[in-house]
């Protein structure tokens, strides 16, 4: 009777050895199962953790200086089109896109990346400054044509400034015309630069 019981116990232990391991089940000697999580943890090497990406430090002052280089180009392009009797949203588009590229090149040292939120505001300011200077330049161009002199030469003529100031303060029809042209300039500028500026603010990160 005892021999049969020992035989049944031996067969039962062999059957358990071939069974599917349950959570926390171990070999008779206390070692983990070959396919258990404990064994896999000891066999697999530790995977290296990904290194955090280091953001390129932005040099905002240098980026702004680079972006300001687009101002003369934008003003000249506007005056050339003004001379032909046109107002074009192309000017503000070129200005915003050029300012963004130059700011990025200056702030990151040409290493690429993306324009930050601060950079997006700089691009907006440079675009607005360019369009305001361009509009004033178109008025100055009209003054030069009226006097019959070169625009750059008139910059150092007090009489030209007196004539411009007198008309802006004492010529209501001229002021009304300039208001209409100024509003048109704002409209064309918004149409031309809205896409670029919207993309910049959407992609920029807050700093």
mmCIF file with all atom_site columns, C-alpha atoms in Angstrom:
data_model
loop_
_atom_site.group_PDB
_atom_site.id
_atom_site.type_symbol
_atom_site.label_atom_id
_atom_site.label_alt_id
_atom_site.label_comp_id
_atom_site.label_asym_id
_atom_site.label_entity_id
_atom_site.label_seq_id
_atom_site.pdbx_PDB_ins_code
_atom_site.Cartn_x
_atom_site.Cartn_y
_atom_site.Cartn_z
_atom_site.occupancy
_atom_site.B_iso_or_equiv
_atom_site.pdbx_formal_charge
_atom_site.auth_seq_id
_atom_site.auth_comp_id
_atom_site.auth_asym_id
_atom_site.auth_atom_id
_atom_site.pdbx_PDB_model_num
ATOM 1   C CA . UNK A 1 1   ? 0.000  0.000   0.000   1.00 0.00 ? 1   UNK A CA 1
ATOM 2   C CA . UNK A 1 2   ? 2.823  2.344   0.864   1.00 0.00 ? 2   UNK A CA 1
ATOM 3   C CA . UNK A 1 3   ? 4.706  1.506   -2.331  1.00 0.00 ? 3   UNK A CA 1
ATOM 4   C CA . UNK A 1 4   ? 1.603  2.350   -4.446  1.00 0.00 ? 4   UNK A CA 1
ATOM 5   C CA . UNK A 1 5   ? 1.161  5.660   -2.631  1.00 0.00 ? 5   UNK A CA 1
ATOM 6   C CA . UNK A 1 6   ? 4.812  6.547   -3.263  1.00 0.00 ? 6   UNK A CA 1
ATOM 7   C CA . UNK A 1 7   ? 4.424  5.639   -6.919  1.00 0.00 ? 7   UNK A CA 1
ATOM 8   C CA . UNK A 1 8   ? 1.303  7.816   -7.299  1.00 0.00 ? 8   UNK A CA 1
ATOM 9   C CA . UNK A 1 9   ? 3.048  10.739  -5.603  1.00 0.00 ? 9   UNK A CA 1
ATOM 10  C CA . UNK A 1 10  ? 6.043  10.352  -7.928  1.00 0.00 ? 10  UNK A CA 1
ATOM 11  C CA . UNK A 1 11  ? 3.823  10.312  -11.012 1.00 0.00 ? 11  UNK A CA 1
ATOM 12  C CA . UNK A 1 12  ? 1.905  13.325  -9.695  1.00 0.00 ? 12  UNK A CA 1
ATOM 13  C CA . UNK A 1 13  ? 5.148  15.293  -9.250  1.00 0.00 ? 13  UNK A CA 1
ATOM 14  C CA . UNK A 1 14  ? 6.276  14.419  -12.780 1.00 0.00 ? 14  UNK A CA 1
ATOM 15  C CA . UNK A 1 15  ? 2.893  15.518  -14.130 1.00 0.00 ? 15  UNK A CA 1
ATOM 16  C CA . UNK A 1 16  ? 3.215  18.864  -12.318 1.00 0.00 ? 16  UNK A CA 1
ATOM 17  C CA . UNK A 1 17  ? 6.655  19.402  -13.826 1.00 0.00 ? 17  UNK A CA 1
ATOM 18  C CA . UNK A 1 18  ? 5.165  19.368  -17.347 1.00 0.00 ? 18  UNK A CA 1
ATOM 19  C CA . UNK A 1 19  ? 2.168  21.547  -16.483 1.00 0.00 ? 19  UNK A CA 1
ATOM 20  C CA . UNK A 1 20  ? 1.862  25.186  -17.424 1.00 0.00 ? 20  UNK A CA 1
ATOM 21  C CA . UNK A 1 21  ? 3.432  27.372  -14.748 1.00 0.00 ? 21  UNK A CA 1
ATOM 22  C CA . UNK A 1 22  ? 1.172  29.609  -12.783 1.00 0.00 ? 22  UNK A CA 1
ATOM 23  C CA . UNK A 1 23  ? 2.048  33.092  -11.533 1.00 0.00 ? 23  UNK A CA 1
ATOM 24  C CA . UNK A 1 24  ? 4.708  32.762  -8.872  1.00 0.00 ? 24  UNK A CA 1
ATOM 25  C CA . UNK A 1 25  ? 5.154  29.009  -9.384  1.00 0.00 ? 25  UNK A CA 1
ATOM 26  C CA . UNK A 1 26  ? 8.700  27.748  -9.037  1.00 0.00 ? 26  UNK A CA 1
ATOM 27  C CA . UNK A 1 27  ? 10.761 24.654  -9.650  1.00 0.00 ? 27  UNK A CA 1
ATOM 28  C CA . UNK A 1 28  ? 10.931 22.184  -6.739  1.00 0.00 ? 28  UNK A CA 1
ATOM 29  C CA . UNK A 1 29  ? 14.320 23.590  -5.755  1.00 0.00 ? 29  UNK A CA 1
ATOM 30  C CA . UNK A 1 30  ? 12.874 27.106  -5.521  1.00 0.00 ? 30  UNK A CA 1
ATOM 31  C CA . UNK A 1 31  ? 14.386 28.419  -8.803  1.00 0.00 ? 31  UNK A CA 1
ATOM 32  C CA . UNK A 1 32  ? 12.120 30.346  -11.210 1.00 0.00 ? 32  UNK A CA 1
ATOM 33  C CA . UNK A 1 33  ? 10.567 28.662  -14.225 1.00 0.00 ? 33  UNK A CA 1
ATOM 34  C CA . UNK A 1 34  ? 12.670 28.897  -17.413 1.00 0.00 ? 34  UNK A CA 1
ATOM 35  C CA . UNK A 1 35  ? 10.131 31.120  -19.155 1.00 0.00 ? 35  UNK A CA 1
ATOM 36  C CA . UNK A 1 36  ? 9.179  33.155  -16.112 1.00 0.00 ? 36  UNK A CA 1
ATOM 37  C CA . UNK A 1 37  ? 9.559  36.896  -15.799 1.00 0.00 ? 37  UNK A CA 1
ATOM 38  C CA . UNK A 1 38  ? 12.253 36.496  -13.169 1.00 0.00 ? 38  UNK A CA 1
ATOM 39  C CA . UNK A 1 39  ? 14.439 34.420  -15.496 1.00 0.00 ? 39  UNK A CA 1
ATOM 40  C CA . UNK A 1 40  ? 13.876 36.708  -18.479 1.00 0.00 ? 40  UNK A CA 1
ATOM 41  C CA . UNK A 1 41  ? 14.862 39.675  -16.336 1.00 0.00 ? 41  UNK A CA 1
ATOM 42  C CA . UNK A 1 42  ? 18.161 37.998  -15.440 1.00 0.00 ? 42  UNK A CA 1
ATOM 43  C CA . UNK A 1 43  ? 18.931 36.886  -19.014 1.00 0.00 ? 43  UNK A CA 1
ATOM 44  C CA . UNK A 1 44  ? 18.136 40.077  -20.944 1.00 0.00 ? 44  UNK A CA 1
ATOM 45  C CA . UNK A 1 45  ? 20.644 42.921  -20.757 1.00 0.00 ? 45  UNK A CA 1
ATOM 46  C CA . UNK A 1 46  ? 19.457 46.307  -19.571 1.00 0.00 ? 46  UNK A CA 1
ATOM 47  C CA . UNK A 1 47  ? 18.343 48.445  -22.505 1.00 0.00 ? 47  UNK A CA 1
ATOM 48  C CA . UNK A 1 48  ? 19.915 51.908  -22.708 1.00 0.00 ? 48  UNK A CA 1
ATOM 49  C CA . UNK A 1 49  ? 17.523 54.744  -22.010 1.00 0.00 ? 49  UNK A CA 1
ATOM 50  C CA . UNK A 1 50  ? 17.054 57.282  -24.816 1.00 0.00 ? 50  UNK A CA 1
ATOM 51  C CA . UNK A 1 51  ? 19.029 60.419  -24.283 1.00 0.00 ? 51  UNK A CA 1
ATOM 52  C CA . UNK A 1 52  ? 16.932 63.577  -23.960 1.00 0.00 ? 52  UNK A CA 1
ATOM 53  C CA . UNK A 1 53  ? 17.209 65.906  -26.907 1.00 0.00 ? 53  UNK A CA 1
ATOM 54  C CA . UNK A 1 54  ? 19.044 69.085  -26.097 1.00 0.00 ? 54  UNK A CA 1
ATOM 55  C CA . UNK A 1 55  ? 17.431 72.152  -27.559 1.00 0.00 ? 55  UNK A CA 1
ATOM 56  C CA . UNK A 1 56  ? 19.685 74.677  -29.236 1.00 0.00 ? 56  UNK A CA 1
ATOM 57  C CA . UNK A 1 57  ? 19.881 77.795  -27.125 1.00 0.00 ? 57  UNK A CA 1
ATOM 58  C CA . UNK A 1 58  ? 18.394 80.719  -28.908 1.00 0.00 ? 58  UNK A CA 1
ATOM 59  C CA . UNK A 1 59  ? 20.356 83.876  -29.303 1.00 0.00 ? 59  UNK A CA 1
ATOM 60  C CA . UNK A 1 60  ? 17.409 86.232  -29.642 1.00 0.00 ? 60  UNK A CA 1
ATOM 61  C CA . UNK A 1 61  ? 19.431 89.396  -30.158 1.00 0.00 ? 61  UNK A CA 1
ATOM 62  C CA . UNK A 1 62  ? 21.469 87.954  -32.988 1.00 0.00 ? 62  UNK A CA 1
ATOM 63  C CA . UNK A 1 63  ? 18.336 86.455  -34.543 1.00 0.00 ? 63  UNK A CA 1
ATOM 64  C CA . UNK A 1 64  ? 16.607 89.842  -34.438 1.00 0.00 ? 64  UNK A CA 1
ATOM 65  C CA . UNK A 1 65  ? 19.573 91.551  -36.068 1.00 0.00 ? 65  UNK A CA 1
ATOM 66  C CA . UNK A 1 66  ? 19.556 88.949  -38.824 1.00 0.00 ? 66  UNK A CA 1
ATOM 67  C CA . UNK A 1 67  ? 15.805 89.345  -39.327 1.00 0.00 ? 67  UNK A CA 1
ATOM 68  C CA . UNK A 1 68  ? 16.107 93.139  -39.641 1.00 0.00 ? 68  UNK A CA 1
ATOM 69  C CA . UNK A 1 69  ? 18.237 92.625  -42.734 1.00 0.00 ? 69  UNK A CA 1
ATOM 70  C CA . UNK A 1 70  ? 15.023 91.886  -44.661 1.00 0.00 ? 70  UNK A CA 1
ATOM 71  C CA . UNK A 1 71  ? 13.624 95.375  -44.007 1.00 0.00 ? 71  UNK A CA 1
ATOM 72  C CA . UNK A 1 72  ? 15.478 97.209  -46.822 1.00 0.00 ? 72  UNK A CA 1
ATOM 73  C CA . UNK A 1 73  ? 14.603 94.470  -49.313 1.00 0.00 ? 73  UNK A CA 1
ATOM 74  C CA . UNK A 1 74  ? 10.935 94.638  -48.381 1.00 0.00 ? 74  UNK A CA 1
ATOM 75  C CA . UNK A 1 75  ? 10.858 98.434  -48.624 1.00 0.00 ? 75  UNK A CA 1
ATOM 76  C CA . UNK A 1 76  ? 12.585 98.469  -52.024 1.00 0.00 ? 76  UNK A CA 1
ATOM 77  C CA . UNK A 1 77  ? 10.215 95.807  -53.371 1.00 0.00 ? 77  UNK A CA 1
ATOM 78  C CA . UNK A 1 78  ? 7.179  97.748  -52.160 1.00 0.00 ? 78  UNK A CA 1
ATOM 79  C CA . UNK A 1 79  ? 8.431  101.025 -53.659 1.00 0.00 ? 79  UNK A CA 1
ATOM 80  C CA . UNK A 1 80  ? 9.137  99.328  -56.991 1.00 0.00 ? 80  UNK A CA 1
ATOM 81  C CA . UNK A 1 81  ? 5.585  98.015  -57.132 1.00 0.00 ? 81  UNK A CA 1
ATOM 82  C CA . UNK A 1 82  ? 4.219  101.353 -55.896 1.00 0.00 ? 82  UNK A CA 1
ATOM 83  C CA . UNK A 1 83  ? 6.021  103.089 -58.723 1.00 0.00 ? 83  UNK A CA 1
ATOM 84  C CA . UNK A 1 84  ? 4.139  100.807 -61.104 1.00 0.00 ? 84  UNK A CA 1
ATOM 85  C CA . UNK A 1 85  ? 0.856  101.687 -59.419 1.00 0.00 ? 85  UNK A CA 1
ATOM 86  C CA . UNK A 1 86  ? 0.413  98.399  -57.558 1.00 0.00 ? 86  UNK A CA 1
ATOM 87  C CA . UNK A 1 87  ? -0.120 97.238  -54.019 1.00 0.00 ? 87  UNK A CA 1
ATOM 88  C CA . UNK A 1 88  ? 0.811  93.588  -53.631 1.00 0.00 ? 88  UNK A CA 1
ATOM 89  C CA . UNK A 1 89  ? 0.505  91.157  -50.752 1.00 0.00 ? 89  UNK A CA 1
ATOM 90  C CA . UNK A 1 90  ? 3.646  89.556  -52.184 1.00 0.00 ? 90  UNK A CA 1
ATOM 91  C CA . UNK A 1 91  ? 5.735  92.117  -50.303 1.00 0.00 ? 91  UNK A CA 1
ATOM 92  C CA . UNK A 1 92  ? 4.533  91.128  -46.841 1.00 0.00 ? 92  UNK A CA 1
ATOM 93  C CA . UNK A 1 93  ? 4.745  87.438  -47.758 1.00 0.00 ? 93  UNK A CA 1
ATOM 94  C CA . UNK A 1 94  ? 8.374  87.769  -48.825 1.00 0.00 ? 94  UNK A CA 1
ATOM 95  C CA . UNK A 1 95  ? 9.141  89.904  -45.777 1.00 0.00 ? 95  UNK A CA 1
ATOM 96  C CA . UNK A 1 96  ? 7.627  87.484  -43.251 1.00 0.00 ? 96  UNK A CA 1
ATOM 97  C CA . UNK A 1 97  ? 9.188  84.413  -44.860 1.00 0.00 ? 97  UNK A CA 1
ATOM 98  C CA . UNK A 1 98  ? 12.586 86.080  -45.184 1.00 0.00 ? 98  UNK A CA 1
ATOM 99  C CA . UNK A 1 99  ? 12.512 87.385  -41.620 1.00 0.00 ? 99  UNK A CA 1
ATOM 100 C CA . UNK A 1 100 ? 11.647 83.925  -40.299 1.00 0.00 ? 100 UNK A CA 1
ATOM 101 C CA . UNK A 1 101 ? 14.520 82.279  -42.158 1.00 0.00 ? 101 UNK A CA 1
ATOM 102 C CA . UNK A 1 102 ? 17.015 84.945  -41.170 1.00 0.00 ? 102 UNK A CA 1
ATOM 103 C CA . UNK A 1 103 ? 15.917 84.891  -37.536 1.00 0.00 ? 103 UNK A CA 1
ATOM 104 C CA . UNK A 1 104 ? 16.308 81.126  -37.392 1.00 0.00 ? 104 UNK A CA 1
ATOM 105 C CA . UNK A 1 105 ? 19.734 81.313  -39.022 1.00 0.00 ? 105 UNK A CA 1
ATOM 106 C CA . UNK A 1 106 ? 20.896 83.966  -36.582 1.00 0.00 ? 106 UNK A CA 1
ATOM 107 C CA . UNK A 1 107 ? 19.390 82.517  -33.401 1.00 0.00 ? 107 UNK A CA 1
ATOM 108 C CA . UNK A 1 108 ? 20.621 78.960  -33.927 1.00 0.00 ? 108 UNK A CA 1
ATOM 109 C CA . UNK A 1 109 ? 23.874 79.664  -35.738 1.00 0.00 ? 109 UNK A CA 1
ATOM 110 C CA . UNK A 1 110 ? 22.630 77.935  -38.886 1.00 0.00 ? 110 UNK A CA 1
ATOM 111 C CA . UNK A 1 111 ? 22.063 74.608  -37.125 1.00 0.00 ? 111 UNK A CA 1
ATOM 112 C CA . UNK A 1 112 ? 18.384 74.424  -38.034 1.00 0.00 ? 112 UNK A CA 1
ATOM 113 C CA . UNK A 1 113 ? 15.481 73.804  -35.696 1.00 0.00 ? 113 UNK A CA 1
ATOM 114 C CA . UNK A 1 114 ? 12.268 75.755  -35.346 1.00 0.00 ? 114 UNK A CA 1
ATOM 115 C CA . UNK A 1 115 ? 11.406 79.355  -34.559 1.00 0.00 ? 115 UNK A CA 1
ATOM 116 C CA . UNK A 1 116 ? 10.378 79.841  -30.953 1.00 0.00 ? 116 UNK A CA 1
ATOM 117 C CA . UNK A 1 117 ? 7.375  81.842  -29.750 1.00 0.00 ? 117 UNK A CA 1
ATOM 118 C CA . UNK A 1 118 ? 9.659  84.784  -29.057 1.00 0.00 ? 118 UNK A CA 1
ATOM 119 C CA . UNK A 1 119 ? 11.046 84.467  -32.570 1.00 0.00 ? 119 UNK A CA 1
ATOM 120 C CA . UNK A 1 120 ? 7.530  84.449  -34.022 1.00 0.00 ? 120 UNK A CA 1
ATOM 121 C CA . UNK A 1 121 ? 6.826  87.769  -32.314 1.00 0.00 ? 121 UNK A CA 1
ATOM 122 C CA . UNK A 1 122 ? 10.090 89.156  -33.685 1.00 0.00 ? 122 UNK A CA 1
ATOM 123 C CA . UNK A 1 123 ? 9.093  88.114  -37.213 1.00 0.00 ? 123 UNK A CA 1
ATOM 124 C CA . UNK A 1 124 ? 5.705  89.781  -36.746 1.00 0.00 ? 124 UNK A CA 1
ATOM 125 C CA . UNK A 1 125 ? 7.352  92.977  -35.535 1.00 0.00 ? 125 UNK A CA 1
ATOM 126 C CA . UNK A 1 126 ? 9.862  93.035  -38.389 1.00 0.00 ? 126 UNK A CA 1
ATOM 127 C CA . UNK A 1 127 ? 7.086  92.503  -40.929 1.00 0.00 ? 127 UNK A CA 1
ATOM 128 C CA . UNK A 1 128 ? 4.998  95.317  -39.451 1.00 0.00 ? 128 UNK A CA 1
ATOM 129 C CA . UNK A 1 129 ? 8.012  97.650  -39.318 1.00 0.00 ? 129 UNK A CA 1
ATOM 130 C CA . UNK A 1 130 ? 8.866  96.894  -42.939 1.00 0.00 ? 130 UNK A CA 1
ATOM 131 C CA . UNK A 1 131 ? 5.350  97.619  -44.161 1.00 0.00 ? 131 UNK A CA 1
ATOM 132 C CA . UNK A 1 132 ? 5.126  100.874 -42.194 1.00 0.00 ? 132 UNK A CA 1
ATOM 133 C CA . UNK A 1 133 ? 8.469  102.084 -43.544 1.00 0.00 ? 133 UNK A CA 1
ATOM 134 C CA . UNK A 1 134 ? 7.431  101.016 -47.036 1.00 0.00 ? 134 UNK A CA 1
ATOM 135 C CA . UNK A 1 135 ? 4.205  102.999 -46.801 1.00 0.00 ? 135 UNK A CA 1
ATOM 136 C CA . UNK A 1 136 ? 6.033  106.075 -45.549 1.00 0.00 ? 136 UNK A CA 1
ATOM 137 C CA . UNK A 1 137 ? 8.549  105.595 -48.357 1.00 0.00 ? 137 UNK A CA 1
ATOM 138 C CA . UNK A 1 138 ? 5.745  105.628 -50.911 1.00 0.00 ? 138 UNK A CA 1
ATOM 139 C CA . UNK A 1 139 ? 4.552  108.964 -49.524 1.00 0.00 ? 139 UNK A CA 1
ATOM 140 C CA . UNK A 1 140 ? 8.090  110.290 -49.704 1.00 0.00 ? 140 UNK A CA 1
ATOM 141 C CA . UNK A 1 141 ? 8.324  109.096 -53.280 1.00 0.00 ? 141 UNK A CA 1
ATOM 142 C CA . UNK A 1 142 ? 5.244  111.170 -54.155 1.00 0.00 ? 142 UNK A CA 1
ATOM 143 C CA . UNK A 1 143 ? 6.805  114.208 -52.468 1.00 0.00 ? 143 UNK A CA 1
ATOM 144 C CA . UNK A 1 144 ? 9.987  113.741 -54.504 1.00 0.00 ? 144 UNK A CA 1
ATOM 145 C CA . UNK A 1 145 ? 7.992  113.524 -57.736 1.00 0.00 ? 145 UNK A CA 1
ATOM 146 C CA . UNK A 1 146 ? 6.082  116.688 -56.805 1.00 0.00 ? 146 UNK A CA 1
ATOM 147 C CA . UNK A 1 147 ? 9.279  118.611 -56.086 1.00 0.00 ? 147 UNK A CA 1
ATOM 148 C CA . UNK A 1 148 ? 11.145 117.008 -58.963 1.00 0.00 ? 148 UNK A CA 1
ATOM 149 C CA . UNK A 1 149 ? 14.149 115.780 -57.022 1.00 0.00 ? 149 UNK A CA 1
ATOM 150 C CA . UNK A 1 150 ? 15.721 112.497 -55.996 1.00 0.00 ? 150 UNK A CA 1
ATOM 151 C CA . UNK A 1 151 ? 14.081 110.842 -52.932 1.00 0.00 ? 151 UNK A CA 1
ATOM 152 C CA . UNK A 1 152 ? 17.395 110.186 -51.170 1.00 0.00 ? 152 UNK A CA 1
ATOM 153 C CA . UNK A 1 153 ? 18.596 113.727 -51.728 1.00 0.00 ? 153 UNK A CA 1
ATOM 154 C CA . UNK A 1 154 ? 15.397 115.146 -50.249 1.00 0.00 ? 154 UNK A CA 1
ATOM 155 C CA . UNK A 1 155 ? 15.997 113.346 -46.973 1.00 0.00 ? 155 UNK A CA 1
ATOM 156 C CA . UNK A 1 156 ? 18.472 116.089 -46.070 1.00 0.00 ? 156 UNK A CA 1
ATOM 157 C CA . UNK A 1 157 ? 16.324 118.960 -47.349 1.00 0.00 ? 157 UNK A CA 1
ATOM 158 C CA . UNK A 1 158 ? 14.391 120.761 -44.565 1.00 0.00 ? 158 UNK A CA 1
ATOM 159 C CA . UNK A 1 159 ? 12.031 122.239 -47.156 1.00 0.00 ? 159 UNK A CA 1
ATOM 160 C CA . UNK A 1 160 ? 10.821 118.794 -48.202 1.00 0.00 ? 160 UNK A CA 1
ATOM 161 C CA . UNK A 1 161 ? 9.993  117.882 -44.620 1.00 0.00 ? 161 UNK A CA 1
ATOM 162 C CA . UNK A 1 162 ? 8.177  121.191 -44.136 1.00 0.00 ? 162 UNK A CA 1
ATOM 163 C CA . UNK A 1 163 ? 6.118  120.543 -47.280 1.00 0.00 ? 163 UNK A CA 1
ATOM 164 C CA . UNK A 1 164 ? 5.203  117.036 -46.118 1.00 0.00 ? 164 UNK A CA 1
ATOM 165 C CA . UNK A 1 165 ? 4.290  118.210 -42.621 1.00 0.00 ? 165 UNK A CA 1
ATOM 166 C CA . UNK A 1 166 ? 2.179  121.082 -43.950 1.00 0.00 ? 166 UNK A CA 1
ATOM 167 C CA . UNK A 1 167 ? 0.177  118.800 -46.247 1.00 0.00 ? 167 UNK A CA 1
ATOM 168 C CA . UNK A 1 168 ? -0.384 116.184 -43.567 1.00 0.00 ? 168 UNK A CA 1
ATOM 169 C CA . UNK A 1 169 ? -1.776 118.818 -41.187 1.00 0.00 ? 169 UNK A CA 1
ATOM 170 C CA . UNK A 1 170 ? -3.520 121.206 -43.572 1.00 0.00 ? 170 UNK A CA 1
ATOM 171 C CA . UNK A 1 171 ? -4.664 119.140 -46.559 1.00 0.00 ? 171 UNK A CA 1
ATOM 172 C CA . UNK A 1 172 ? -7.759 117.108 -45.583 1.00 0.00 ? 172 UNK A CA 1
ATOM 173 C CA . UNK A 1 173 ? -8.306 115.546 -49.056 1.00 0.00 ? 173 UNK A CA 1
ATOM 174 C CA . UNK A 1 174 ? -4.724 114.270 -49.072 1.00 0.00 ? 174 UNK A CA 1
ATOM 175 C CA . UNK A 1 175 ? -5.095 112.883 -45.561 1.00 0.00 ? 175 UNK A CA 1
ATOM 176 C CA . UNK A 1 176 ? -8.286 111.074 -46.570 1.00 0.00 ? 176 UNK A CA 1
ATOM 177 C CA . UNK A 1 177 ? -6.564 109.529 -49.567 1.00 0.00 ? 177 UNK A CA 1
ATOM 178 C CA . UNK A 1 178 ? -3.665 108.437 -47.399 1.00 0.00 ? 178 UNK A CA 1
ATOM 179 C CA . UNK A 1 179 ? -6.034 106.873 -44.877 1.00 0.00 ? 179 UNK A CA 1
ATOM 180 C CA . UNK A 1 180 ? -7.636 104.813 -47.614 1.00 0.00 ? 180 UNK A CA 1
ATOM 181 C CA . UNK A 1 181 ? -4.269 103.742 -48.973 1.00 0.00 ? 181 UNK A CA 1
ATOM 182 C CA . UNK A 1 182 ? -3.057 102.898 -45.474 1.00 0.00 ? 182 UNK A CA 1
ATOM 183 C CA . UNK A 1 183 ? -6.053 100.640 -44.864 1.00 0.00 ? 183 UNK A CA 1
ATOM 184 C CA . UNK A 1 184 ? -5.445 98.942  -48.204 1.00 0.00 ? 184 UNK A CA 1
ATOM 185 C CA . UNK A 1 185 ? -1.816 98.435  -47.240 1.00 0.00 ? 185 UNK A CA 1
ATOM 186 C CA . UNK A 1 186 ? -2.890 96.811  -43.970 1.00 0.00 ? 186 UNK A CA 1
ATOM 187 C CA . UNK A 1 187 ? -5.270 94.524  -45.846 1.00 0.00 ? 187 UNK A CA 1
ATOM 188 C CA . UNK A 1 188 ? -2.669 93.413  -48.382 1.00 0.00 ? 188 UNK A CA 1
ATOM 189 C CA . UNK A 1 189 ? -0.059 92.991  -45.656 1.00 0.00 ? 189 UNK A CA 1
ATOM 190 C CA . UNK A 1 190 ? -2.378 90.799  -43.601 1.00 0.00 ? 190 UNK A CA 1
ATOM 191 C CA . UNK A 1 191 ? -3.258 88.683  -46.617 1.00 0.00 ? 191 UNK A CA 1
ATOM 192 C CA . UNK A 1 192 ? 0.356  88.186  -47.594 1.00 0.00 ? 192 UNK A CA 1
ATOM 193 C CA . UNK A 1 193 ? 1.859  87.422  -44.185 1.00 0.00 ? 193 UNK A CA 1
ATOM 194 C CA . UNK A 1 194 ? -1.037 85.650  -42.446 1.00 0.00 ? 194 UNK A CA 1
ATOM 195 C CA . UNK A 1 195 ? -0.112 82.161  -43.647 1.00 0.00 ? 195 UNK A CA 1
ATOM 196 C CA . UNK A 1 196 ? 3.539  82.422  -42.628 1.00 0.00 ? 196 UNK A CA 1
ATOM 197 C CA . UNK A 1 197 ? 2.805  84.034  -39.265 1.00 0.00 ? 197 UNK A CA 1
ATOM 198 C CA . UNK A 1 198 ? 0.038  81.573  -38.465 1.00 0.00 ? 198 UNK A CA 1
ATOM 199 C CA . UNK A 1 199 ? 2.370  78.653  -39.144 1.00 0.00 ? 199 UNK A CA 1
ATOM 200 C CA . UNK A 1 200 ? 5.109  80.192  -37.008 1.00 0.00 ? 200 UNK A CA 1
ATOM 201 C CA . UNK A 1 201 ? 2.866  80.733  -33.989 1.00 0.00 ? 201 UNK A CA 1
ATOM 202 C CA . UNK A 1 202 ? 1.329  77.283  -34.354 1.00 0.00 ? 202 UNK A CA 1
ATOM 203 C CA . UNK A 1 203 ? 4.695  75.488  -34.432 1.00 0.00 ? 203 UNK A CA 1
ATOM 204 C CA . UNK A 1 204 ? 6.600  77.650  -32.000 1.00 0.00 ? 204 UNK A CA 1
ATOM 205 C CA . UNK A 1 205 ? 7.179  76.617  -28.427 1.00 0.00 ? 205 UNK A CA 1
ATOM 206 C CA . UNK A 1 206 ? 6.682  78.907  -25.474 1.00 0.00 ? 206 UNK A CA 1
ATOM 207 C CA . UNK A 1 207 ? 9.834  80.197  -23.896 1.00 0.00 ? 207 UNK A CA 1
#
